[in-house]
mmCIF file of C-alpha atoms in Angstrom:
data_model
loop_
_atom_site.group_PDB
_atom_site.id
_atom_site.type_symbol
_atom_site.label_atom_id
_atom_site.label_comp_id
_atom_site.label_asym_id
_atom_site.label_seq_id
_atom_site.Cartn_x
_atom_site.Cartn_y
_atom_site.Cartn_z
ATOM 1 C CA MET A 1 -0.074 -0.383 -0.584
ATOM 2 C CA GLU A 2 1.449 3.377 -0.757
ATOM 3 C CA PRO A 3 2.111 6.380 1.722
ATOM 4 C CA LEU A 4 -0.750 8.537 2.476
ATOM 5 C CA PHE A 5 0.042 12.601 2.158
ATOM 6 C CA TYR A 6 -2.630 15.822 0.818
ATOM 7 C CA VAL A 7 -1.044 18.358 -1.398
ATOM 8 C CA MET A 8 -2.472 21.735 -1.241
ATOM 9 C CA ALA A 9 -4.268 23.237 -3.943
ATOM 10 C CA ILE A 10 -4.118 27.167 -4.926
ATOM 11 C CA MET A 11 -7.379 28.289 -6.694
ATOM 12 C CA GLY A 12 -8.051 31.090 -8.651
ATOM 13 C CA CYS A 13 -12.468 31.963 -7.543
ATOM 14 C CA SER A 14 -15.032 34.348 -9.536
ATOM 15 C CA ASP A 15 -15.792 37.492 -7.056
ATOM 16 C CA GLY A 16 -18.874 34.875 -6.398
ATOM 17 C CA SER A 17 -16.933 31.684 -5.469
ATOM 18 C CA ASP A 18 -18.637 29.885 -7.076
ATOM 19 C CA GLN A 19 -16.634 29.131 -10.197
ATOM 20 C CA CYS A 20 -12.981 28.167 -9.326
ATOM 21 C CA ALA A 21 -10.360 26.534 -11.222
ATOM 22 C CA GLN A 22 -7.240 25.021 -10.266
ATOM 23 C CA ALA A 23 -4.377 27.540 -10.524
ATOM 24 C CA ARG A 24 -1.587 26.049 -8.596
ATOM 25 C CA ILE A 25 -0.177 23.862 -6.683
ATOM 26 C CA GLU A 26 1.566 23.797 -3.148
ATOM 27 C CA PRO A 27 5.408 22.455 -3.572
ATOM 28 C CA VAL A 28 4.286 20.815 0.298
ATOM 29 C CA GLN A 29 3.537 16.924 0.617
ATOM 30 C CA TYR A 30 1.454 16.997 4.531
ATOM 31 C CA HIS A 31 1.240 13.893 6.444
ATOM 32 C CA SER A 32 -2.122 14.734 8.616
ATOM 33 C CA ILE A 33 -4.280 16.846 6.805
ATOM 34 C CA GLN A 34 -4.802 18.939 10.329
ATOM 35 C CA ALA A 35 -1.003 20.240 9.211
ATOM 36 C CA CYS A 36 -2.893 20.705 5.126
ATOM 37 C CA GLN A 37 -5.107 22.834 6.932
ATOM 38 C CA ALA A 38 -2.833 24.797 9.296
ATOM 39 C CA ALA A 39 -0.714 25.365 6.217
ATOM 40 C CA MET A 40 -3.592 26.937 4.686
ATOM 41 C CA PRO A 41 -3.433 30.690 5.529
ATOM 42 C CA ALA A 42 0.389 31.544 4.592
ATOM 43 C CA ALA A 43 -0.470 29.326 1.567
ATOM 44 C CA LEU A 44 -2.672 31.663 0.727
ATOM 45 C CA GLN A 45 -0.863 34.864 1.650
ATOM 46 C CA ARG A 46 2.548 33.336 -0.701
ATOM 47 C CA ASN A 47 0.124 33.381 -3.360
ATOM 48 C CA SER A 48 -1.473 36.575 -3.132
ATOM 49 C CA ASP A 49 -0.631 37.367 -6.432
ATOM 50 C CA LEU A 50 -2.311 35.280 -8.756
ATOM 51 C CA SER A 51 -5.198 37.474 -10.994
ATOM 52 C CA TYR A 52 -8.230 35.676 -9.486
ATOM 53 C CA PRO A 53 -10.595 38.291 -7.660
ATOM 54 C CA VAL A 54 -10.783 35.284 -4.864
ATOM 55 C CA ILE A 55 -8.311 32.480 -3.905
ATOM 56 C CA SER A 56 -8.562 29.805 -1.888
ATOM 57 C CA ALA A 57 -7.208 26.371 -0.769
ATOM 58 C CA ALA A 58 -7.563 22.788 -0.864
ATOM 59 C CA CYS A 59 -6.568 19.811 0.345
ATOM 60 C CA ARG A 60 -6.298 16.474 -1.749
ATOM 61 C CA THR A 61 -5.106 13.091 -1.369
ATOM 62 C CA LYS A 62 -4.719 11.135 -4.934
ATOM 63 C CA GLY A 63 -6.921 14.065 -7.270
ATOM 64 C CA ARG A 64 -9.512 13.219 -4.338
ATOM 65 C CA LEU A 65 -11.052 16.654 -3.033
ATOM 66 C CA LEU A 66 -10.915 16.469 0.908
ATOM 67 C CA THR A 67 -11.526 20.219 2.902
ATOM 68 C CA GLN A 68 -11.785 22.907 1.338
ATOM 69 C CA GLN A 69 -10.565 26.319 3.276
ATOM 70 C CA GLN A 70 -13.635 27.732 4.790
ATOM 71 C CA GLY A 71 -12.639 32.130 4.972
ATOM 72 C CA ASN A 72 -12.153 32.333 1.384
ATOM 73 C CA GLN A 73 -8.860 35.287 1.405
ATOM 74 C CA ARG A 74 -10.744 38.185 -0.250
ATOM 75 C CA ARG A 75 -8.647 40.376 -2.661
ATOM 76 C CA SER A 76 -8.621 44.333 -1.933
ATOM 77 C CA GLY A 77 -8.233 46.530 -5.287
#
């Protein structure tokens, strides 16, 4: 059986956060969902250069969505 790890997808979303597209994958592999979730605020800050009105993050394993950042970061401007 393969070792289980999580990666974080950075999502760019429209103003209403209803239309999101994966923009990036963070290069870090996390060994637990809790570690991935804890890293979300810093990852959102690092990726605030994306040209989307709303940036969000999602932790995934084997390509399946597991959890999504609940407080999406809105870009000002």
